[in-house]
PDB file of C-alpha atoms in Angstrom:
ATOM      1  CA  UNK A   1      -6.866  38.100  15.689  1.00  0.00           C
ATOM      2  CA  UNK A   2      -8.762  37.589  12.050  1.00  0.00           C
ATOM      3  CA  UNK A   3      -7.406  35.221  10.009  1.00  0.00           C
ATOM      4  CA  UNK A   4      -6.623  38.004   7.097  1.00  0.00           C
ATOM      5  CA  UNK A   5      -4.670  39.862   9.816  1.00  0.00           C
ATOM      6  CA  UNK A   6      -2.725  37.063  10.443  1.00  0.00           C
ATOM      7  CA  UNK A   7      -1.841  36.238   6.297  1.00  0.00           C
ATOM      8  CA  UNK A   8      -0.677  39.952   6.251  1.00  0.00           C
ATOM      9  CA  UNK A   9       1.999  39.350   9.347  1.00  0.00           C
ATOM     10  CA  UNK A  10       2.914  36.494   7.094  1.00  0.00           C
ATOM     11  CA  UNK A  11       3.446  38.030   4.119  1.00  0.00           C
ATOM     12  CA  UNK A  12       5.091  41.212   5.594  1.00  0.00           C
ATOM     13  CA  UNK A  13       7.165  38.423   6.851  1.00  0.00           C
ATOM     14  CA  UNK A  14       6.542  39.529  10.542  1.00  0.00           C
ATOM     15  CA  UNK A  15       7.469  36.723  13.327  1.00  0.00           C
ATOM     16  CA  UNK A  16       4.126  38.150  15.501  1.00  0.00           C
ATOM     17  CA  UNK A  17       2.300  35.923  12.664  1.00  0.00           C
ATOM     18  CA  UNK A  18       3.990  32.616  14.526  1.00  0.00           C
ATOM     19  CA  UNK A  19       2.972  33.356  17.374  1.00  0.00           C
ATOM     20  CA  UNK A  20      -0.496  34.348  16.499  1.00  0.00           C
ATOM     21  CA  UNK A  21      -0.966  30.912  14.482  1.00  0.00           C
ATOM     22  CA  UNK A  22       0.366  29.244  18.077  1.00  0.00           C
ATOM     23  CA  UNK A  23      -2.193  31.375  19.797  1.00  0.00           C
ATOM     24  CA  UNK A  24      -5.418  30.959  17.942  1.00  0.00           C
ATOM     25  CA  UNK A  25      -4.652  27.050  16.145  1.00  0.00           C
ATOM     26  CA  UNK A  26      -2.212  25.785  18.355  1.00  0.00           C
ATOM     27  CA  UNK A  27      -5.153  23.117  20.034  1.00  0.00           C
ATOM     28  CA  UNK A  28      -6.420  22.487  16.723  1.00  0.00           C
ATOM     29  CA  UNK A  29      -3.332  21.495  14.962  1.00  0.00           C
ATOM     30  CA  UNK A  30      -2.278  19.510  18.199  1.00  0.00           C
ATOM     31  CA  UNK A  31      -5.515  17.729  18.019  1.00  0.00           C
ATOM     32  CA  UNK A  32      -5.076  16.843  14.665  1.00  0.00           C
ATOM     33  CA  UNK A  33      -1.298  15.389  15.602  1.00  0.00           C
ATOM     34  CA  UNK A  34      -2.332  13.727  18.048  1.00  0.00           C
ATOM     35  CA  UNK A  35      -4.738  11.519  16.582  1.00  0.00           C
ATOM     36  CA  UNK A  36      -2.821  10.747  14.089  1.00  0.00           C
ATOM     37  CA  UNK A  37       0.768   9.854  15.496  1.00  0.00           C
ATOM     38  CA  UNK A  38      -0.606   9.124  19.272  1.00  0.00           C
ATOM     39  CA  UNK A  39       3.016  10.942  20.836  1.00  0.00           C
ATOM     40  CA  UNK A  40       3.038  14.140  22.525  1.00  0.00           C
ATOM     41  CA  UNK A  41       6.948  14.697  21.261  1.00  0.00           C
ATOM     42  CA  UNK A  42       5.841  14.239  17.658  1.00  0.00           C
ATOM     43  CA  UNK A  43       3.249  16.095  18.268  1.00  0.00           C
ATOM     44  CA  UNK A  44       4.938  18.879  19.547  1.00  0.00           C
ATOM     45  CA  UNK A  45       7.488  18.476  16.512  1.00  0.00           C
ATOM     46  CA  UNK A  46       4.701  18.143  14.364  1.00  0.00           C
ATOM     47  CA  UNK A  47       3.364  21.447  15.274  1.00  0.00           C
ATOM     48  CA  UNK A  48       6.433  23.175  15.050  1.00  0.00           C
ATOM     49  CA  UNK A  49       6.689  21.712  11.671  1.00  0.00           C
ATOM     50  CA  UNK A  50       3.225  23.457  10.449  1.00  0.00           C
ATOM     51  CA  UNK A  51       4.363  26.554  11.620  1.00  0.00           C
ATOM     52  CA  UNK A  52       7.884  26.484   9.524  1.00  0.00           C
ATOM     53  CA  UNK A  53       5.554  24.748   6.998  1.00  0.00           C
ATOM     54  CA  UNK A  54       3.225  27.895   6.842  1.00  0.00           C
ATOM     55  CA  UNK A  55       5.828  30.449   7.224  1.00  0.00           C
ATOM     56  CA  UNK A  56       7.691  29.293   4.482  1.00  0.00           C
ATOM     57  CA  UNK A  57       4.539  28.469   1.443  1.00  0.00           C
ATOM     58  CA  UNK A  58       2.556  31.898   2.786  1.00  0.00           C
ATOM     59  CA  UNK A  59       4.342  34.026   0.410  1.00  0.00           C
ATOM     60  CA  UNK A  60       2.936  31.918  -2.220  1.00  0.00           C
ATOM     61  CA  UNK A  61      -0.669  31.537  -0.595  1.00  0.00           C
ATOM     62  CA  UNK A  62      -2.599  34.026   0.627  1.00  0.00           C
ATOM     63  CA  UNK A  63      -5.789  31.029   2.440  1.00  0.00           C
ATOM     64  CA  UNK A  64      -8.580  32.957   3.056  1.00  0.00           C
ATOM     65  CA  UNK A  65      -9.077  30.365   5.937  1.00  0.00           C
ATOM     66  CA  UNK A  66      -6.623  29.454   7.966  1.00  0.00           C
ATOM     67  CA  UNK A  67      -7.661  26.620  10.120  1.00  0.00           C
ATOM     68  CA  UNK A  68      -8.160  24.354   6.792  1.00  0.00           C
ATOM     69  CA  UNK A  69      -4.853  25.101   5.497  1.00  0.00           C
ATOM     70  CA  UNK A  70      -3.064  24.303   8.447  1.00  0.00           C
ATOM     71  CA  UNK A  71      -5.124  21.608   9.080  1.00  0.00           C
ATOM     72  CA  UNK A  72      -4.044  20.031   6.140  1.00  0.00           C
ATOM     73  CA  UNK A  73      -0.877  21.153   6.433  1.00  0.00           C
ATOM     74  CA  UNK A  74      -0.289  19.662  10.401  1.00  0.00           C
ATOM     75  CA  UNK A  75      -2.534  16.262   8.920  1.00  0.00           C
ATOM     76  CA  UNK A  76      -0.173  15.511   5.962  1.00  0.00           C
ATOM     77  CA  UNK A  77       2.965  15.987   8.381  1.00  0.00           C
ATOM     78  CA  UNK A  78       1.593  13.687  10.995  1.00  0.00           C
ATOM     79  CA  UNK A  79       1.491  10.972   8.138  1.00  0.00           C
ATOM     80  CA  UNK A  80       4.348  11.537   7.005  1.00  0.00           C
ATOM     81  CA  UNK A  81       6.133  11.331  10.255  1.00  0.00           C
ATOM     82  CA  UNK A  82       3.373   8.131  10.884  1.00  0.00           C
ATOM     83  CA  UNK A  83       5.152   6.810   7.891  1.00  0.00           C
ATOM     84  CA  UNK A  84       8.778   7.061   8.785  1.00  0.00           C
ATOM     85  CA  UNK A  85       8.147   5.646  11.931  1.00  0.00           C
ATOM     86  CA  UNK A  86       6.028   2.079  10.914  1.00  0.00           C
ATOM     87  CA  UNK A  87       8.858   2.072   7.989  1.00  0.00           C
ATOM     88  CA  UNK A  88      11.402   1.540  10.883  1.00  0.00           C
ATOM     89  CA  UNK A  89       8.882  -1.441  12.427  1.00  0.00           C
ATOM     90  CA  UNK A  90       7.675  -3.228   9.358  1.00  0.00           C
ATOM     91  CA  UNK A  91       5.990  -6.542  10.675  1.00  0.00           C
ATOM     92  CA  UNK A  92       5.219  -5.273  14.220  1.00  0.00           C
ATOM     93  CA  UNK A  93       1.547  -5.824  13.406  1.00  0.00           C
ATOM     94  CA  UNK A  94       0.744  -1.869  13.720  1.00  0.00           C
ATOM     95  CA  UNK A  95      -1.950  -0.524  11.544  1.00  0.00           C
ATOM     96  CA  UNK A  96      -3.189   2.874  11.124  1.00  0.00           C
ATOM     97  CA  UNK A  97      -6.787   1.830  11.452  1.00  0.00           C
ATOM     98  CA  UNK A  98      -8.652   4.867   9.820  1.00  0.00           C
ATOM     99  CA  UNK A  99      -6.955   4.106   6.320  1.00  0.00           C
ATOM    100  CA  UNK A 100      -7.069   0.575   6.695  1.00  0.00           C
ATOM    101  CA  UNK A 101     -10.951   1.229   7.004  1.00  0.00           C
ATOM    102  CA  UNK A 102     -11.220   3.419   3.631  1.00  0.00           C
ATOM    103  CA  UNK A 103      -8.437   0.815   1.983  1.00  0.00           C
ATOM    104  CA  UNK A 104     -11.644  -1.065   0.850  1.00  0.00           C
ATOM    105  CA  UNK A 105     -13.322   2.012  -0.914  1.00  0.00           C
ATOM    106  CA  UNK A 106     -10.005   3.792  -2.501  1.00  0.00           C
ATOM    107  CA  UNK A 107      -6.770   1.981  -3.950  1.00  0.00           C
ATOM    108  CA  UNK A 108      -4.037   2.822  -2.940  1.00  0.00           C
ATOM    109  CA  UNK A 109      -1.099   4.900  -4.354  1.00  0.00           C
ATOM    110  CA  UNK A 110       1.504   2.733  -6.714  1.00  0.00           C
ATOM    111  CA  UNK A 111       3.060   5.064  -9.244  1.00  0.00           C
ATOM    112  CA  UNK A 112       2.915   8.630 -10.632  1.00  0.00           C
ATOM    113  CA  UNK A 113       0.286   7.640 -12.988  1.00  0.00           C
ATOM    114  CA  UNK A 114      -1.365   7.332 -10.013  1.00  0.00           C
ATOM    115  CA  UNK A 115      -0.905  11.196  -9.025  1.00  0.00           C
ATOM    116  CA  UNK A 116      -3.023  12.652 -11.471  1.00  0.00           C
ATOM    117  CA  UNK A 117      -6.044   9.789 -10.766  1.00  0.00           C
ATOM    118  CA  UNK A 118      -5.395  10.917  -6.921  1.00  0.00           C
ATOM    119  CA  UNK A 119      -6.512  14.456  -7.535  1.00  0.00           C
ATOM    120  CA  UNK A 120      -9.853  13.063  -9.580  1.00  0.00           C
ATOM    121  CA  UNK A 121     -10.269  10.852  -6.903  1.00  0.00           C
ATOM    122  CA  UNK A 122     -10.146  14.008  -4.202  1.00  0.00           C
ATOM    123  CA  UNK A 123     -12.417  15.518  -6.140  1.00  0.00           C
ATOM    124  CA  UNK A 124     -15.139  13.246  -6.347  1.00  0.00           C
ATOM    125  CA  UNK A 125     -14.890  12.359  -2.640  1.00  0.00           C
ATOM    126  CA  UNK A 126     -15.714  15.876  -1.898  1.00  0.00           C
ATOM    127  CA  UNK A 127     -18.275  15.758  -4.643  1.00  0.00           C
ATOM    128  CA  UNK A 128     -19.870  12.318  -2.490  1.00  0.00           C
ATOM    129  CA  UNK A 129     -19.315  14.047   1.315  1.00  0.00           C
ATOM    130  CA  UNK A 130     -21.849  16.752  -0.222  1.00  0.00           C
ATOM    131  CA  UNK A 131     -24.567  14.183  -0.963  1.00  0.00           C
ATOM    132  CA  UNK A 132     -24.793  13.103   2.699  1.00  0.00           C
ATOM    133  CA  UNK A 133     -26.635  14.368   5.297  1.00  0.00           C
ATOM    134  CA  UNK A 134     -24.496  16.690   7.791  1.00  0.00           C
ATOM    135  CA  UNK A 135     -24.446  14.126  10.602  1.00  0.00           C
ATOM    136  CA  UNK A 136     -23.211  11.387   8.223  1.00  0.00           C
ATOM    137  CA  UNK A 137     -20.983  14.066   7.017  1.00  0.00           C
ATOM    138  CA  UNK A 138     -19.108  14.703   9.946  1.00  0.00           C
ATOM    139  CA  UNK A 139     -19.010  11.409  11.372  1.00  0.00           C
ATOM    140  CA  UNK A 140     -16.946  10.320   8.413  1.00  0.00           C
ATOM    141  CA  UNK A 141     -14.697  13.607   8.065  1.00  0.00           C
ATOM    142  CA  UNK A 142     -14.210  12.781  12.236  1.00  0.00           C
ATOM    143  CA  UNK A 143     -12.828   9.649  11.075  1.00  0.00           C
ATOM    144  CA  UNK A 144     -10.988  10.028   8.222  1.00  0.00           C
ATOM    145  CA  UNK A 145      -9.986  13.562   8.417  1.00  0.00           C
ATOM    146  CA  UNK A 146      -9.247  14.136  11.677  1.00  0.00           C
ATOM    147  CA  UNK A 147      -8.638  10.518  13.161  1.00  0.00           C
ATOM    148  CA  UNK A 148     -10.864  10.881  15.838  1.00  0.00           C
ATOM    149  CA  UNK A 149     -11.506   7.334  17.715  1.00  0.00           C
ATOM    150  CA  UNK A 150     -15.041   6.350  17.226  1.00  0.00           C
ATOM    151  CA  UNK A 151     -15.702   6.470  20.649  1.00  0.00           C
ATOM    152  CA  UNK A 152     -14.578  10.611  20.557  1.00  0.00           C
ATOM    153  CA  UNK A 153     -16.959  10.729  17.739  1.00  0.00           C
ATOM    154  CA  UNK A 154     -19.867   8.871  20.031  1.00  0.00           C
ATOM    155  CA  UNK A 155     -19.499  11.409  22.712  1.00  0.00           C
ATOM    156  CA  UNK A 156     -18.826  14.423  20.251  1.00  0.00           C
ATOM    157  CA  UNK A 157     -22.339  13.300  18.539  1.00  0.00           C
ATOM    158  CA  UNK A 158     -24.435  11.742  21.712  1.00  0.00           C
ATOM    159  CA  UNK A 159     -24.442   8.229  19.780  1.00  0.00           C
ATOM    160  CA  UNK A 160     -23.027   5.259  20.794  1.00  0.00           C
ATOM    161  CA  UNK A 161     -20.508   3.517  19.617  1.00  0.00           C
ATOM    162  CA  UNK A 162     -22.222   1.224  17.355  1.00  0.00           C
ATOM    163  CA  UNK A 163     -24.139   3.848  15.549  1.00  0.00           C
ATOM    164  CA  UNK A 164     -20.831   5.575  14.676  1.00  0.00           C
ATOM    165  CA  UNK A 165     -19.348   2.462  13.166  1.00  0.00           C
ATOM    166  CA  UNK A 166     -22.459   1.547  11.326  1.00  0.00           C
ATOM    167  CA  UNK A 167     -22.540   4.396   9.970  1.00  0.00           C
ATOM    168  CA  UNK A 168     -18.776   4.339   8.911  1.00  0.00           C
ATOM    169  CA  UNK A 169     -19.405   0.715   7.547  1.00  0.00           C
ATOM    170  CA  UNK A 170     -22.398   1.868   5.487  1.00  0.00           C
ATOM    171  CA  UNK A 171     -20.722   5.593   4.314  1.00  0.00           C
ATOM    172  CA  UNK A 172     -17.631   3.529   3.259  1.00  0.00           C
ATOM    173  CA  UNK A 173     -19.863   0.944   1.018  1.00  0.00           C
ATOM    174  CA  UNK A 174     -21.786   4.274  -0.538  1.00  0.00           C
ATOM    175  CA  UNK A 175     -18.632   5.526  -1.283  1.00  0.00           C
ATOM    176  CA  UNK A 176     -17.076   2.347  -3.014  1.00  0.00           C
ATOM    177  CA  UNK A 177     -20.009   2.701  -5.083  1.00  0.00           C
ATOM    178  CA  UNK A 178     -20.313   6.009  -5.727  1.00  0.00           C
ATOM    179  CA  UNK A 179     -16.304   5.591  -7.110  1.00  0.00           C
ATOM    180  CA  UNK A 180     -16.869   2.009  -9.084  1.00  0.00           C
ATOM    181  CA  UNK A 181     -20.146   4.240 -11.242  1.00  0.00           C
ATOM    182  CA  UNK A 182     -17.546   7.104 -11.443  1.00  0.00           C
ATOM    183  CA  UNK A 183     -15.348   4.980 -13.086  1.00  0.00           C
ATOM    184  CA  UNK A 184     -12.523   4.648 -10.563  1.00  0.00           C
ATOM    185  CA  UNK A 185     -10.731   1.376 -10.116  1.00  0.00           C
ATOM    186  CA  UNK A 186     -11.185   0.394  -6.598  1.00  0.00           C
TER     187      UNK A 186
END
């Protein structure tokens, strides 16, 4: 089913639209999950999550696209839920290693001041991501985006695993740059 033709189920508020997002984005979402929180029970919750999460903000949205918007929407509940859980461990030595990487290019969040610089900040990452070549492009959206280990990024890419973090190291410094001469505090 089209993506449009799913929106309209949503918006006529018709349960078929659930189980045509399971259908068609269920993997993806899971995929995204799954990288991110590492649990097949929070990923299943996290998935079932997206789809309340969707079913309840579609009236307000009408996404042209739908696996971006429920990407976003399944990534920023599989942090969240990341979050709770390492709140319960403090000290336990866990890290979330893809954030810890980009720590080094973009500061992280303090106070609702902050908010506003946030969304700048957004923007001018995308504005960066569109000066690199496709490969570079992808390797880093792999990363950060999706959480994808580097060695799922070697075998999605044919390159080993030394290329792929290179090129992470090297993308991350390009970007810390690319922020300090925009003016963002790093």
């Amino acid at each position: 089913m089209e993506d449009a033709a799913i929106v309209t189920l949503y918006w006529a508020r018709d349960e078929q639209a659930l189980a045509e997002t399971a259908t068609k984005f269920g993997a993806y979402c899971r995929k995204i999950a799954d990288n991110i929180l590492h649990s097949a029970h929070d990923v299943e919750e996290c998935e079932n999550d997206t789809w309340l999460a969707a079913w309840n903000s579609m009236p307000d949205n009408r996404p042209a696209r739908l696996a971006p918007y429920l990407g976003r929407i399944t990534r920023n509940l599989a942090l969240d839920r990341l979050d709770k859980a390492t709140a319960q461990k403090r000290g336990s030595g866990q890290t979330f290693a893809p954030l810890d990487e980009l720590a080094e290019c973009v500061a992280a969040p303090g106070s609702v001041e902050d908010d506003f610089d946030a969304t700048e900040t957004g923007r001018l990452i995308s504005e960066f991501l569109r000066t690199l070549p496709e490969e570079t492009r992808n390797i880093f959206l792999r990363r950060y985006w999706y959480c994808d280990a580097t060695a799922d990024i070697a075998a999605r890419y044919h390159l080993t695993e030394s290329k792929v973090r290179v090129t992470l190291h090297r993308t991350r410094g390009k970007l810390a740059a690319y922020l300090q001469k925009k003016g963002v505090a790093i």
